[in-house]
Amino acid sequence: LFNGYNFFGLAMYILNMVISFIFQVITAYVVITLLKTVMGNQKGRTILAVILWFVIINAVSMLGGLFTTHLASGLDNEGEIMLTQESGLSSTVFLGDFLHVLFQPAIYLPTMLLCIAGSVAGYLLTVWMMEKKLSV
């Protein structure tokens, strides 16, 4: 059940969660800096920042899920596990098969790459806005 392959997949899952958390924090900084630059000290900036942060996080998550769904469609294990965009998990799922899909290392790669690219872009954007646009 827990062989080296599943442990590697578990490590990828944990790494994906850490990178996703870092992306969410950097996105929050980007949104706060962007709205401070655009809106100054106007009222309603905080609620707009939360809404914008939520929209960005969900958009990246849905985009990563779309890529993962296309990647996971090739993981069909003799008809027992079928991952499709419309139906999710269908048919009979055994614990070993579920762990095989859950800890599939490649399944986390699209979302992880999107989060890494978004984190780097967000960091660079925040640094640029802090240097050029905000007065301290």
PDB file of C-alpha atoms in Angstrom:
ATOM      1  CA  LEU A   1       0.000   0.000   0.000  1.00  0.00           C
ATOM      2  CA  PHE A   2       2.700   2.467   0.986  1.00  0.00           C
ATOM      3  CA  ASN A   3       5.614   1.709  -1.281  1.00  0.00           C
ATOM      4  CA  GLY A   4       8.336   4.048  -2.519  1.00  0.00           C
ATOM      5  CA  TYR A   5       6.158   5.260  -5.364  1.00  0.00           C
ATOM      6  CA  ASN A   6       3.373   6.321  -2.988  1.00  0.00           C
ATOM      7  CA  PHE A   7       5.886   7.997  -0.657  1.00  0.00           C
ATOM      8  CA  PHE A   8       7.249   9.997  -3.608  1.00  0.00           C
ATOM      9  CA  GLY A   9       3.682  10.961  -4.489  1.00  0.00           C
ATOM     10  CA  LEU A  10       3.030  11.947  -0.869  1.00  0.00           C
ATOM     11  CA  ALA A  11       6.166  14.109  -0.942  1.00  0.00           C
ATOM     12  CA  MET A  12       4.906  15.751  -4.151  1.00  0.00           C
ATOM     13  CA  TYR A  13       1.525  16.358  -2.478  1.00  0.00           C
ATOM     14  CA  ILE A  14       3.155  18.015   0.538  1.00  0.00           C
ATOM     15  CA  LEU A  15       5.471  20.075  -1.691  1.00  0.00           C
ATOM     16  CA  ASN A  16       2.451  21.156  -3.737  1.00  0.00           C
ATOM     17  CA  MET A  17       0.656  22.285  -0.569  1.00  0.00           C
ATOM     18  CA  VAL A  18       3.688  24.304   0.590  1.00  0.00           C
ATOM     19  CA  ILE A  19       4.133  25.955  -2.812  1.00  0.00           C
ATOM     20  CA  SER A  20       0.402  26.654  -2.985  1.00  0.00           C
ATOM     21  CA  PHE A  21       0.518  28.332   0.438  1.00  0.00           C
ATOM     22  CA  ILE A  22       3.470  30.489  -0.619  1.00  0.00           C
ATOM     23  CA  PHE A  23       1.576  31.434  -3.795  1.00  0.00           C
ATOM     24  CA  GLN A  24      -1.462  32.458  -1.751  1.00  0.00           C
ATOM     25  CA  VAL A  25       0.631  34.654   0.547  1.00  0.00           C
ATOM     26  CA  ILE A  26       2.439  36.313  -2.369  1.00  0.00           C
ATOM     27  CA  THR A  27      -0.898  36.840  -4.144  1.00  0.00           C
ATOM     28  CA  ALA A  28      -2.232  38.574  -1.034  1.00  0.00           C
ATOM     29  CA  TYR A  29       0.782  40.911  -1.043  1.00  0.00           C
ATOM     30  CA  VAL A  30       0.323  41.621  -4.753  1.00  0.00           C
ATOM     31  CA  VAL A  31      -3.353  42.443  -4.315  1.00  0.00           C
ATOM     32  CA  ILE A  32      -2.722  44.672  -1.284  1.00  0.00           C
ATOM     33  CA  THR A  33       0.097  46.530  -3.036  1.00  0.00           C
ATOM     34  CA  LEU A  34      -1.860  46.879  -6.266  1.00  0.00           C
ATOM     35  CA  LEU A  35      -4.944  48.269  -4.537  1.00  0.00           C
ATOM     36  CA  LYS A  36      -2.844  50.611  -2.386  1.00  0.00           C
ATOM     37  CA  THR A  37      -1.233  51.892  -5.582  1.00  0.00           C
ATOM     38  CA  VAL A  38      -4.511  52.303  -7.464  1.00  0.00           C
ATOM     39  CA  MET A  39      -6.933  53.318  -4.712  1.00  0.00           C
ATOM     40  CA  GLY A  40      -4.706  55.049  -2.182  1.00  0.00           C
ATOM     41  CA  ASN A  41      -6.572  55.308   1.146  1.00  0.00           C
ATOM     42  CA  GLN A  42     -10.126  55.034  -0.184  1.00  0.00           C
ATOM     43  CA  LYS A  43     -12.747  53.107   1.736  1.00  0.00           C
ATOM     44  CA  GLY A  44     -13.645  49.617   0.591  1.00  0.00           C
ATOM     45  CA  ARG A  45     -10.099  48.729  -0.385  1.00  0.00           C
ATOM     46  CA  THR A  46      -9.879  45.858   2.106  1.00  0.00           C
ATOM     47  CA  ILE A  47     -13.036  44.055   0.990  1.00  0.00           C
ATOM     48  CA  LEU A  48     -12.051  44.540  -2.648  1.00  0.00           C
ATOM     49  CA  ALA A  49      -8.619  43.055  -1.867  1.00  0.00           C
ATOM     50  CA  VAL A  50     -10.194  39.967  -0.289  1.00  0.00           C
ATOM     51  CA  ILE A  51     -12.544  39.494  -3.250  1.00  0.00           C
ATOM     52  CA  LEU A  52      -9.733  39.969  -5.782  1.00  0.00           C
ATOM     53  CA  TRP A  53      -7.470  37.566  -3.866  1.00  0.00           C
ATOM     54  CA  PHE A  54     -10.248  34.963  -3.784  1.00  0.00           C
ATOM     55  CA  VAL A  55     -10.863  35.342  -7.532  1.00  0.00           C
ATOM     56  CA  ILE A  56      -7.173  34.980  -8.424  1.00  0.00           C
ATOM     57  CA  ILE A  57      -6.648  31.947  -6.173  1.00  0.00           C
ATOM     58  CA  ASN A  58      -9.742  30.213  -7.569  1.00  0.00           C
ATOM     59  CA  ALA A  59      -8.813  31.016 -11.179  1.00  0.00           C
ATOM     60  CA  VAL A  60      -5.355  29.489 -10.773  1.00  0.00           C
ATOM     61  CA  SER A  61      -6.842  26.496  -8.962  1.00  0.00           C
ATOM     62  CA  MET A  62      -9.404  25.910 -11.702  1.00  0.00           C
ATOM     63  CA  LEU A  63      -6.768  26.288 -14.423  1.00  0.00           C
ATOM     64  CA  GLY A  64      -4.490  23.824 -12.634  1.00  0.00           C
ATOM     65  CA  GLY A  65      -7.451  21.471 -12.190  1.00  0.00           C
ATOM     66  CA  LEU A  66      -8.207  21.670 -15.892  1.00  0.00           C
ATOM     67  CA  PHE A  67      -4.634  20.716 -16.776  1.00  0.00           C
ATOM     68  CA  THR A  68      -4.653  17.974 -14.131  1.00  0.00           C
ATOM     69  CA  THR A  69      -7.917  16.544 -15.463  1.00  0.00           C
ATOM     70  CA  HIS A  70      -6.405  16.179 -18.909  1.00  0.00           C
ATOM     71  CA  LEU A  71      -3.311  14.609 -17.381  1.00  0.00           C
ATOM     72  CA  ALA A  72      -5.326  12.287 -15.125  1.00  0.00           C
ATOM     73  CA  SER A  73      -7.471  10.967 -17.946  1.00  0.00           C
ATOM     74  CA  GLY A  74      -4.523   8.767 -18.870  1.00  0.00           C
ATOM     75  CA  LEU A  75      -4.508   7.145 -15.414  1.00  0.00           C
ATOM     76  CA  ASP A  76      -7.404   4.787 -16.151  1.00  0.00           C
ATOM     77  CA  ASN A  77      -6.610   1.565 -14.292  1.00  0.00           C
ATOM     78  CA  GLU A  78      -8.446  -1.222 -16.151  1.00  0.00           C
ATOM     79  CA  GLY A  79     -11.741   0.659 -15.926  1.00  0.00           C
ATOM     80  CA  GLU A  80     -11.723   0.783 -12.125  1.00  0.00           C
ATOM     81  CA  ILE A  81     -10.751   4.429 -11.828  1.00  0.00           C
ATOM     82  CA  MET A  82     -11.808   6.924 -14.402  1.00  0.00           C
ATOM     83  CA  LEU A  83     -11.112  10.578 -13.812  1.00  0.00           C
ATOM     84  CA  THR A  84     -13.155  12.730 -16.103  1.00  0.00           C
ATOM     85  CA  GLN A  85     -14.028  16.373 -15.939  1.00  0.00           C
ATOM     86  CA  GLU A  86     -17.778  15.715 -15.922  1.00  0.00           C
ATOM     87  CA  SER A  87     -18.126  12.860 -13.465  1.00  0.00           C
ATOM     88  CA  GLY A  88     -15.144  13.033 -11.140  1.00  0.00           C
ATOM     89  CA  LEU A  89     -14.367   9.644  -9.600  1.00  0.00           C
ATOM     90  CA  SER A  90     -16.670   6.967 -10.927  1.00  0.00           C
ATOM     91  CA  SER A  91     -16.959   3.185 -10.769  1.00  0.00           C
ATOM     92  CA  THR A  92     -15.532   1.056  -7.983  1.00  0.00           C
ATOM     93  CA  VAL A  93     -12.561   2.575  -6.215  1.00  0.00           C
ATOM     94  CA  PHE A  94     -10.352   0.458  -3.997  1.00  0.00           C
ATOM     95  CA  LEU A  95      -8.076   1.972  -1.362  1.00  0.00           C
ATOM     96  CA  GLY A  96      -4.908   0.961  -3.196  1.00  0.00           C
ATOM     97  CA  ASP A  97      -6.183   2.401  -6.458  1.00  0.00           C
ATOM     98  CA  PHE A  98      -7.295   5.577  -4.698  1.00  0.00           C
ATOM     99  CA  LEU A  99      -3.848   6.015  -3.156  1.00  0.00           C
ATOM    100  CA  HIS A 100      -2.262   5.317  -6.531  1.00  0.00           C
ATOM    101  CA  VAL A 101      -4.236   8.188  -8.076  1.00  0.00           C
ATOM    102  CA  LEU A 102      -3.957  10.482  -5.035  1.00  0.00           C
ATOM    103  CA  PHE A 103      -0.198  10.076  -4.803  1.00  0.00           C
ATOM    104  CA  GLN A 104       0.432  10.112  -8.549  1.00  0.00           C
ATOM    105  CA  PRO A 105       3.453  12.454  -8.658  1.00  0.00           C
ATOM    106  CA  ALA A 106       2.689  13.880 -12.096  1.00  0.00           C
ATOM    107  CA  ILE A 107      -0.838  14.864 -11.093  1.00  0.00           C
ATOM    108  CA  TYR A 108       0.469  17.740  -8.940  1.00  0.00           C
ATOM    109  CA  LEU A 109       2.917  19.090 -11.499  1.00  0.00           C
ATOM    110  CA  PRO A 110       0.606  21.452 -13.486  1.00  0.00           C
ATOM    111  CA  THR A 111      -0.738  23.218 -10.399  1.00  0.00           C
ATOM    112  CA  MET A 112       2.711  23.358  -8.854  1.00  0.00           C
ATOM    113  CA  LEU A 113       4.218  24.937 -11.978  1.00  0.00           C
ATOM    114  CA  LEU A 114       1.387  27.488 -12.159  1.00  0.00           C
ATOM    115  CA  CYS A 115       1.909  28.396  -8.505  1.00  0.00           C
ATOM    116  CA  ILE A 116       5.666  28.716  -8.943  1.00  0.00           C
ATOM    117  CA  ALA A 117       5.276  30.936 -12.023  1.00  0.00           C
ATOM    118  CA  GLY A 118       2.597  33.011 -10.283  1.00  0.00           C
ATOM    119  CA  SER A 119       4.740  33.370  -7.169  1.00  0.00           C
ATOM    120  CA  VAL A 120       7.777  34.571  -9.093  1.00  0.00           C
ATOM    121  CA  ALA A 121       5.692  36.973 -11.208  1.00  0.00           C
ATOM    122  CA  GLY A 122       3.832  38.232  -8.146  1.00  0.00           C
ATOM    123  CA  TYR A 123       7.041  38.779  -6.203  1.00  0.00           C
ATOM    124  CA  LEU A 124       8.641  40.698  -9.061  1.00  0.00           C
ATOM    125  CA  LEU A 125       5.482  42.764  -9.572  1.00  0.00           C
ATOM    126  CA  THR A 126       5.282  43.612  -5.880  1.00  0.00           C
ATOM    127  CA  VAL A 127       8.945  44.624  -5.731  1.00  0.00           C
ATOM    128  CA  TRP A 128       8.550  46.801  -8.836  1.00  0.00           C
ATOM    129  CA  MET A 129       5.404  48.491  -7.511  1.00  0.00           C
ATOM    130  CA  MET A 130       6.991  49.098  -4.107  1.00  0.00           C
ATOM    131  CA  GLU A 131      10.065  50.730  -5.697  1.00  0.00           C
ATOM    132  CA  LYS A 132       8.364  52.764  -8.436  1.00  0.00           C
ATOM    133  CA  LYS A 133       4.765  53.463  -7.476  1.00  0.00           C
ATOM    134  CA  LEU A 134       4.402  53.656  -3.694  1.00  0.00           C
ATOM    135  CA  SER A 135       5.693  56.483  -1.581  1.00  0.00           C
ATOM    136  CA  VAL A 136       6.714  55.411   1.877  1.00  0.00           C
TER     137      VAL A 136
END
